[in-house]
PDB file of C-alpha atoms in Angstrom:
ATOM      1  CA  MET Y   1      23.015   7.580 -49.199  1.00 52.00           C
ATOM      2  CA  THR Y   2      26.711   8.060 -48.322  1.00 71.00           C
ATOM      3  CA  LEU Y   3      28.926   5.551 -46.573  1.00 70.00           C
ATOM      4  CA  THR Y   4      29.143   7.611 -43.434  1.00 78.00           C
ATOM      5  CA  VAL Y   5      25.376   8.040 -43.038  1.00 74.00           C
ATOM      6  CA  GLN Y   6      25.038   4.245 -43.516  1.00 79.00           C
ATOM      7  CA  PHE Y   7      27.679   3.670 -40.853  1.00 81.00           C
ATOM      8  CA  TYR Y   8      26.145   6.156 -38.533  1.00 83.00           C
ATOM      9  CA  THR Y   9      22.724   4.477 -39.056  1.00 83.00           C
ATOM     10  CA  MET Y  10      24.107   0.937 -38.525  1.00 86.00           C
ATOM     11  CA  LEU Y  11      25.777   2.063 -35.365  1.00 88.00           C
ATOM     12  CA  SER Y  12      22.766   3.849 -33.915  1.00 89.00           C
ATOM     13  CA  MET Y  13      20.505   0.868 -34.785  1.00 90.00           C
ATOM     14  CA  ALA Y  14      23.044  -1.441 -33.073  1.00 91.00           C
ATOM     15  CA  ALA Y  15      22.856   0.861 -30.006  1.00 92.00           C
ATOM     16  CA  MET Y  16      19.017   0.633 -30.231  1.00 93.00           C
ATOM     17  CA  GLY Y  17      19.386  -3.219 -30.186  1.00 93.00           C
ATOM     18  CA  VAL Y  18      21.355  -2.966 -26.980  1.00 94.00           C
ATOM     19  CA  TYR Y  19      18.761  -0.450 -25.641  1.00 94.00           C
ATOM     20  CA  ILE Y  20      15.875  -2.796 -26.480  1.00 94.00           C
ATOM     21  CA  GLY Y  21      17.636  -5.671 -24.662  1.00 94.00           C
ATOM     22  CA  ALA Y  22      18.043  -3.491 -21.641  1.00 94.00           C
ATOM     23  CA  ALA Y  23      14.427  -2.219 -21.877  1.00 94.00           C
ATOM     24  CA  ILE Y  24      13.139  -5.839 -22.120  1.00 93.00           C
ATOM     25  CA  ASP Y  25      15.160  -6.825 -19.036  1.00 92.00           C
ATOM     26  CA  THR Y  26      14.040  -3.756 -17.054  1.00 92.00           C
ATOM     27  CA  TYR Y  27      10.335  -4.328 -18.042  1.00 92.00           C
ATOM     28  CA  GLY Y  28      10.697  -8.009 -17.125  1.00 89.00           C
ATOM     29  CA  ARG Y  29      12.238  -7.207 -13.763  1.00 89.00           C
ATOM     30  CA  PHE Y  30       9.251  -5.007 -12.756  1.00 86.00           C
ATOM     31  CA  THR Y  31       6.641  -7.439 -14.086  1.00 84.00           C
ATOM     32  CA  ARG Y  32       8.199 -10.769 -13.005  1.00 74.00           C
ATOM     33  CA  ASN Y  33       5.799 -11.293 -10.114  1.00 67.00           C
ATOM     34  CA  ARG Y  34       2.731 -11.450 -12.462  1.00 62.00           C
ATOM     35  CA  LYS Y  35       0.745 -14.736 -12.712  1.00 58.00           C
ATOM     36  CA  LYS Y  36       1.550 -16.598 -15.933  1.00 60.00           C
ATOM     37  CA  PRO Y  37      -1.475 -18.977 -16.465  1.00 57.00           C
ATOM     38  CA  SER Y  38      -4.273 -16.564 -16.236  1.00 63.00           C
ATOM     39  CA  PHE Y  39      -4.987 -13.896 -18.878  1.00 68.00           C
ATOM     40  CA  ASN Y  40      -5.164 -10.369 -17.623  1.00 78.00           C
ATOM     41  CA  TRP Y  41      -6.289  -7.399 -19.702  1.00 82.00           C
ATOM     42  CA  ILE Y  42      -4.138  -4.949 -17.808  1.00 83.00           C
ATOM     43  CA  VAL Y  43      -0.943  -6.982 -18.349  1.00 81.00           C
ATOM     44  CA  ALA Y  44      -1.780  -7.397 -22.038  1.00 83.00           C
ATOM     45  CA  CYS Y  45      -2.319  -3.661 -22.482  1.00 89.00           C
ATOM     46  CA  ASN Y  46       0.905  -2.957 -20.601  1.00 88.00           C
ATOM     47  CA  ASP Y  47       2.806  -5.366 -22.944  1.00 88.00           C
ATOM     48  CA  ILE Y  48       1.259  -3.738 -26.072  1.00 91.00           C
ATOM     49  CA  LEU Y  49       2.055  -0.232 -24.813  1.00 93.00           C
ATOM     50  CA  PHE Y  50       5.659  -1.321 -23.963  1.00 92.00           C
ATOM     51  CA  TRP Y  51       6.248  -2.567 -27.368  1.00 92.00           C
ATOM     52  CA  LEU Y  52       4.646   0.371 -29.099  1.00 95.00           C
ATOM     53  CA  VAL Y  53       6.839   2.785 -27.097  1.00 94.00           C
ATOM     54  CA  GLN Y  54       9.954   0.728 -28.095  1.00 93.00           C
ATOM     55  CA  ALA Y  55       8.910   0.843 -31.751  1.00 92.00           C
ATOM     56  CA  LEU Y  56       8.449   4.572 -31.571  1.00 93.00           C
ATOM     57  CA  ILE Y  57      11.736   5.195 -29.984  1.00 92.00           C
ATOM     58  CA  VAL Y  58      13.492   3.019 -32.608  1.00 91.00           C
ATOM     59  CA  PHE Y  59      11.667   4.752 -35.385  1.00 90.00           C
ATOM     60  CA  TYR Y  60      12.545   8.251 -33.881  1.00 91.00           C
ATOM     61  CA  VAL Y  61      16.217   7.168 -33.797  1.00 89.00           C
ATOM     62  CA  LEU Y  62      16.046   5.937 -37.347  1.00 87.00           C
ATOM     63  CA  LEU Y  63      14.276   9.160 -38.438  1.00 87.00           C
ATOM     64  CA  GLN Y  64      17.143  11.215 -36.900  1.00 86.00           C
ATOM     65  CA  SER Y  65      19.883   9.092 -38.450  1.00 83.00           C
ATOM     66  CA  ASN Y  66      18.705   8.470 -41.993  1.00 80.00           C
ATOM     67  CA  TYR Y  67      15.361  10.267 -42.345  1.00 79.00           C
ATOM     68  CA  GLY Y  68      13.330   7.099 -41.757  1.00 75.00           C
ATOM     69  CA  GLU Y  69      14.545   5.075 -44.615  1.00 79.00           C
ATOM     70  CA  ILE Y  70      14.119   1.320 -43.828  1.00 80.00           C
ATOM     71  CA  ARG Y  71      16.771  -0.974 -45.211  1.00 82.00           C
ATOM     72  CA  PHE Y  72      17.684  -4.689 -44.532  1.00 84.00           C
ATOM     73  CA  TYR Y  73      20.866  -3.718 -42.780  1.00 84.00           C
ATOM     74  CA  ILE Y  74      18.920  -1.675 -40.258  1.00 87.00           C
ATOM     75  CA  PHE Y  75      17.155  -4.917 -39.021  1.00 89.00           C
ATOM     76  CA  LEU Y  76      20.502  -6.731 -39.103  1.00 91.00           C
ATOM     77  CA  ALA Y  77      22.092  -3.964 -36.969  1.00 91.00           C
ATOM     78  CA  LEU Y  78      19.231  -4.126 -34.451  1.00 92.00           C
ATOM     79  CA  VAL Y  79      19.610  -7.924 -34.114  1.00 93.00           C
ATOM     80  CA  CYS Y  80      23.369  -7.686 -33.830  1.00 93.00           C
ATOM     81  CA  GLY Y  81      22.933  -4.981 -31.078  1.00 93.00           C
ATOM     82  CA  PHE Y  82      20.494  -7.188 -29.271  1.00 94.00           C
ATOM     83  CA  ALA Y  83      22.736 -10.191 -29.522  1.00 94.00           C
ATOM     84  CA  ALA Y  84      25.752  -8.199 -28.275  1.00 93.00           C
ATOM     85  CA  TYR Y  85      23.690  -7.106 -25.324  1.00 93.00           C
ATOM     86  CA  GLN Y  86      22.674 -10.664 -24.638  1.00 92.00           C
ATOM     87  CA  ALA Y  87      26.092 -11.982 -24.835  1.00 93.00           C
ATOM     88  CA  LEU Y  88      28.173  -9.278 -23.210  1.00 92.00           C
ATOM     89  CA  LEU Y  89      26.162  -6.760 -21.333  1.00 91.00           C
ATOM     90  CA  GLN Y  90      23.109  -8.601 -19.884  1.00 92.00           C
ATOM     91  CA  THR Y  91      24.542  -9.949 -16.600  1.00 93.00           C
ATOM     92  CA  LEU Y  92      26.307  -6.628 -15.924  1.00 94.00           C
ATOM     93  CA  TYR Y  93      23.141  -4.624 -16.601  1.00 94.00           C
ATOM     94  CA  ARG Y  94      20.979  -6.865 -14.523  1.00 93.00           C
ATOM     95  CA  THR Y  95      23.380  -6.702 -11.552  1.00 94.00           C
ATOM     96  CA  LEU Y  96      23.494  -2.843 -11.916  1.00 95.00           C
ATOM     97  CA  LEU Y  97      19.721  -2.676 -12.145  1.00 94.00           C
ATOM     98  CA  GLU Y  98      19.271  -4.781  -9.072  1.00 94.00           C
ATOM     99  CA  ARG Y  99      21.696  -2.624  -7.095  1.00 95.00           C
ATOM    100  CA  ILE Y 100      19.957   0.618  -8.296  1.00 94.00           C
ATOM    101  CA  ILE Y 101      16.585  -0.774  -7.218  1.00 93.00           C
ATOM    102  CA  GLU Y 102      18.058  -1.730  -3.850  1.00 95.00           C
ATOM    103  CA  LYS Y 103      19.502   1.728  -3.362  1.00 95.00           C
ATOM    104  CA  ILE Y 104      16.222   3.338  -4.355  1.00 95.00           C
ATOM    105  CA  ILE Y 105      14.352   1.124  -1.886  1.00 94.00           C
ATOM    106  CA  GLN Y 106      16.812   1.955   0.882  1.00 96.00           C
ATOM    107  CA  LEU Y 107      16.577   5.741   0.108  1.00 96.00           C
ATOM    108  CA  TYR Y 108      12.838   5.414   0.331  1.00 95.00           C
ATOM    109  CA  GLN Y 109      12.972   3.678   3.695  1.00 95.00           C
ATOM    110  CA  ILE Y 110      15.508   6.224   5.035  1.00 95.00           C
ATOM    111  CA  THR Y 111      13.245   9.039   3.754  1.00 94.00           C
ATOM    112  CA  ILE Y 112      10.228   7.462   5.516  1.00 94.00           C
ATOM    113  CA  LYS Y 113      12.236   7.038   8.705  1.00 94.00           C
ATOM    114  CA  LEU Y 114      13.504  10.560   8.609  1.00 93.00           C
ATOM    115  CA  PHE Y 115       9.943  11.903   7.969  1.00 92.00           C
ATOM    116  CA  THR Y 116       8.637   9.832  10.925  1.00 91.00           C
ATOM    117  CA  ILE Y 117      11.577  10.892  13.201  1.00 91.00           C
ATOM    118  CA  LEU Y 118      11.582  14.564  12.215  1.00 90.00           C
ATOM    119  CA  LEU Y 119       7.909  15.340  11.673  1.00 90.00           C
ATOM    120  CA  ILE Y 120       5.460  12.630  12.926  1.00 90.00           C
ATOM    121  CA  ASN Y 121       7.113  11.842  16.300  1.00 91.00           C
ATOM    122  CA  PRO Y 122       7.449  15.570  17.247  1.00 92.00           C
ATOM    123  CA  VAL Y 123       3.742  16.224  16.272  1.00 91.00           C
ATOM    124  CA  LYS Y 124       2.632  13.145  18.363  1.00 92.00           C
ATOM    125  CA  TYR Y 125       4.770  14.447  21.306  1.00 93.00           C
ATOM    126  CA  LEU Y 126       3.243  17.974  21.002  1.00 94.00           C
ATOM    127  CA  LEU Y 127      -0.291  16.553  20.812  1.00 93.00           C
ATOM    128  CA  LYS Y 128       0.336  14.423  23.849  1.00 94.00           C
ATOM    129  CA  LEU Y 129       1.859  17.432  25.647  1.00 94.00           C
ATOM    130  CA  LEU Y 130      -1.229  19.553  24.676  1.00 94.00           C
ATOM    131  CA  TYR Y 131      -3.528  16.847  25.872  1.00 94.00           C
ATOM    132  CA  SER Y 132      -1.764  16.583  29.235  1.00 93.00           C
ATOM    133  CA  LEU Y 133      -1.830  20.464  29.611  1.00 94.00           C
ATOM    134  CA  CYS Y 134      -5.524  20.484  28.698  1.00 94.00           C
ATOM    135  CA  ILE Y 135      -6.385  17.847  31.339  1.00 93.00           C
ATOM    136  CA  MET Y 136      -4.240  19.667  33.873  1.00 94.00           C
ATOM    137  CA  VAL Y 137      -5.932  23.087  33.233  1.00 93.00           C
ATOM    138  CA  LEU Y 138      -9.407  21.476  33.325  1.00 93.00           C
ATOM    139  CA  THR Y 139      -8.621  19.561  36.546  1.00 93.00           C
ATOM    140  CA  THR Y 140      -7.358  22.803  38.176  1.00 93.00           C
ATOM    141  CA  CYS Y 141     -10.327  24.752  36.984  1.00 93.00           C
ATOM    142  CA  LEU Y 142     -12.673  22.113  38.368  1.00 93.00           C
ATOM    143  CA  THR Y 143     -10.866  22.091  41.723  1.00 91.00           C
ATOM    144  CA  VAL Y 144     -11.058  25.866  42.047  1.00 91.00           C
ATOM    145  CA  LEU Y 145     -14.680  25.873  41.010  1.00 91.00           C
ATOM    146  CA  LEU Y 146     -15.653  23.260  43.579  1.00 89.00           C
ATOM    147  CA  PHE Y 147     -13.710  25.055  46.263  1.00 88.00           C
ATOM    148  CA  LEU Y 148     -15.572  28.300  45.432  1.00 87.00           C
ATOM    149  CA  LEU Y 149     -18.992  26.398  45.369  1.00 86.00           C
ATOM    150  CA  ARG Y 150     -18.088  25.052  48.821  1.00 84.00           C
ATOM    151  CA  LEU Y 151     -17.279  28.554  50.116  1.00 84.00           C
ATOM    152  CA  ILE Y 152     -20.487  29.982  48.684  1.00 85.00           C
ATOM    153  CA  TRP Y 153     -22.639  26.934  49.683  1.00 82.00           C
ATOM    154  CA  ARG Y 154     -21.799  27.012  53.443  1.00 80.00           C
ATOM    155  CA  PRO Y 155     -23.128  30.502  54.173  1.00 82.00           C
ATOM    156  CA  ILE Y 156     -26.165  29.780  52.070  1.00 84.00           C
ATOM    157  CA  LYS Y 157     -26.734  26.512  53.867  1.00 81.00           C
ATOM    158  CA  TRP Y 158     -26.604  28.276  57.280  1.00 81.00           C
ATOM    159  CA  VAL Y 159     -28.986  31.028  56.057  1.00 81.00           C
ATOM    160  CA  LEU Y 160     -31.422  28.341  54.838  1.00 80.00           C
ATOM    161  CA  LEU Y 161     -31.262  26.503  58.059  1.00 79.00           C
ATOM    162  CA  LEU Y 162     -31.956  29.704  60.076  1.00 80.00           C
ATOM    163  CA  LEU Y 163     -34.880  30.508  57.775  1.00 77.00           C
ATOM    164  CA  TYR Y 164     -36.198  26.999  58.117  1.00 73.00           C
ATOM    165  CA  LYS Y 165     -36.188  27.300  61.859  1.00 74.00           C
ATOM    166  CA  TRP Y 166     -37.421  30.803  62.113  1.00 77.00           C
ATOM    167  CA  THR Y 167     -40.418  30.459  59.655  1.00 76.00           C
ATOM    168  CA  GLY Y 168     -41.639  27.327  61.486  1.00 72.00           C
ATOM    169  CA  LEU Y 169     -41.332  25.088  58.521  1.00 74.00           C
ATOM    170  CA  HIS Y 170     -39.790  22.391  60.619  1.00 68.00           C
ATOM    171  CA  LYS Y 171     -43.114  22.060  62.507  1.00 72.00           C
ATOM    172  CA  GLN Y 172     -45.017  21.652  59.222  1.00 72.00           C
ATOM    173  CA  VAL Y 173     -42.533  18.957  58.173  1.00 72.00           C
ATOM    174  CA  LYS Y 174     -43.034  17.140  61.487  1.00 75.00           C
ATOM    175  CA  LYS Y 175     -46.864  17.184  60.864  1.00 74.00           C
ATOM    176  CA  LEU Y 176     -46.299  15.675  57.292  1.00 75.00           C
ATOM    177  CA  GLN Y 177     -43.954  12.939  58.419  1.00 77.00           C
ATOM    178  CA  PRO Y 178     -46.753  10.373  59.275  1.00 80.00           C
ATOM    179  CA  ILE Y 179     -48.231  10.846  55.748  1.00 79.00           C
ATOM    180  CA  LEU Y 180     -44.825  10.553  54.181  1.00 78.00           C
ATOM    181  CA  ARG Y 181     -44.142   7.327  56.156  1.00 80.00           C
ATOM    182  CA  LYS Y 182     -47.494   5.926  54.899  1.00 81.00           C
ATOM    183  CA  ILE Y 183     -46.594   6.768  51.308  1.00 83.00           C
ATOM    184  CA  LYS Y 184     -43.180   5.181  51.742  1.00 81.00           C
ATOM    185  CA  GLY Y 185     -44.755   2.024  53.251  1.00 82.00           C
ATOM    186  CA  PHE Y 186     -47.228   1.744  50.370  1.00 82.00           C
ATOM    187  CA  PHE Y 187     -44.503   1.862  47.820  1.00 82.00           C
ATOM    188  CA  GLN Y 188     -42.419  -0.648  49.643  1.00 83.00           C
ATOM    189  CA  SER Y 189     -45.413  -3.007  49.857  1.00 83.00           C
ATOM    190  CA  MET Y 190     -45.969  -2.613  46.068  1.00 80.00           C
ATOM    191  CA  ARG Y 191     -42.308  -3.481  45.374  1.00 78.00           C
ATOM    192  CA  LYS Y 192     -42.482  -6.651  47.580  1.00 77.00           C
ATOM    193  CA  LYS Y 193     -45.619  -7.777  45.618  1.00 74.00           C
ATOM    194  CA  LYS Y 194     -43.920  -7.386  42.324  1.00 70.00           C
ATOM    195  CA  GLU Y 195     -40.858  -9.445  43.521  1.00 65.00           C
TER     196      GLU Y 195
END
């Protein structure tokens, strides 16, 4: 293996050490609210998957830089890159990560507000307007219908009254009134007994 390939491999492994430091900080930032004392299978699986993905990324970079040959200086370069990240870049990266997360949250909140203002509020307003229009139309239709029924009912009522008098039904009703009073009195006495 030539000196250039070794230098390139060491440089890429040092960069991978910096990347692993940043990945650990990022993963820790998003999982820092989890409970420490209790064991959780989901958390354990997430941790294992995280480290498997990091190992695969490092191996892929190693495969691209020196065809996957593992030497002692590769581990040394990884440790040096990680140490350089811890000493020089960690505070800067964490601050940058927090700002990015804040901006993403603000962008999400602005998007939700815009969605509410531009889509949900107009739909609510339109639904209220449609409801008001429906109520108004129904009220108008009912008013017109009642007016028409009154117009039709009055002549029918007069005709029925005339027929009632001409046919002599009013005499028959007068004859039935004593019987109807007796039935009414019977029901009233039954109600008083129950009370």
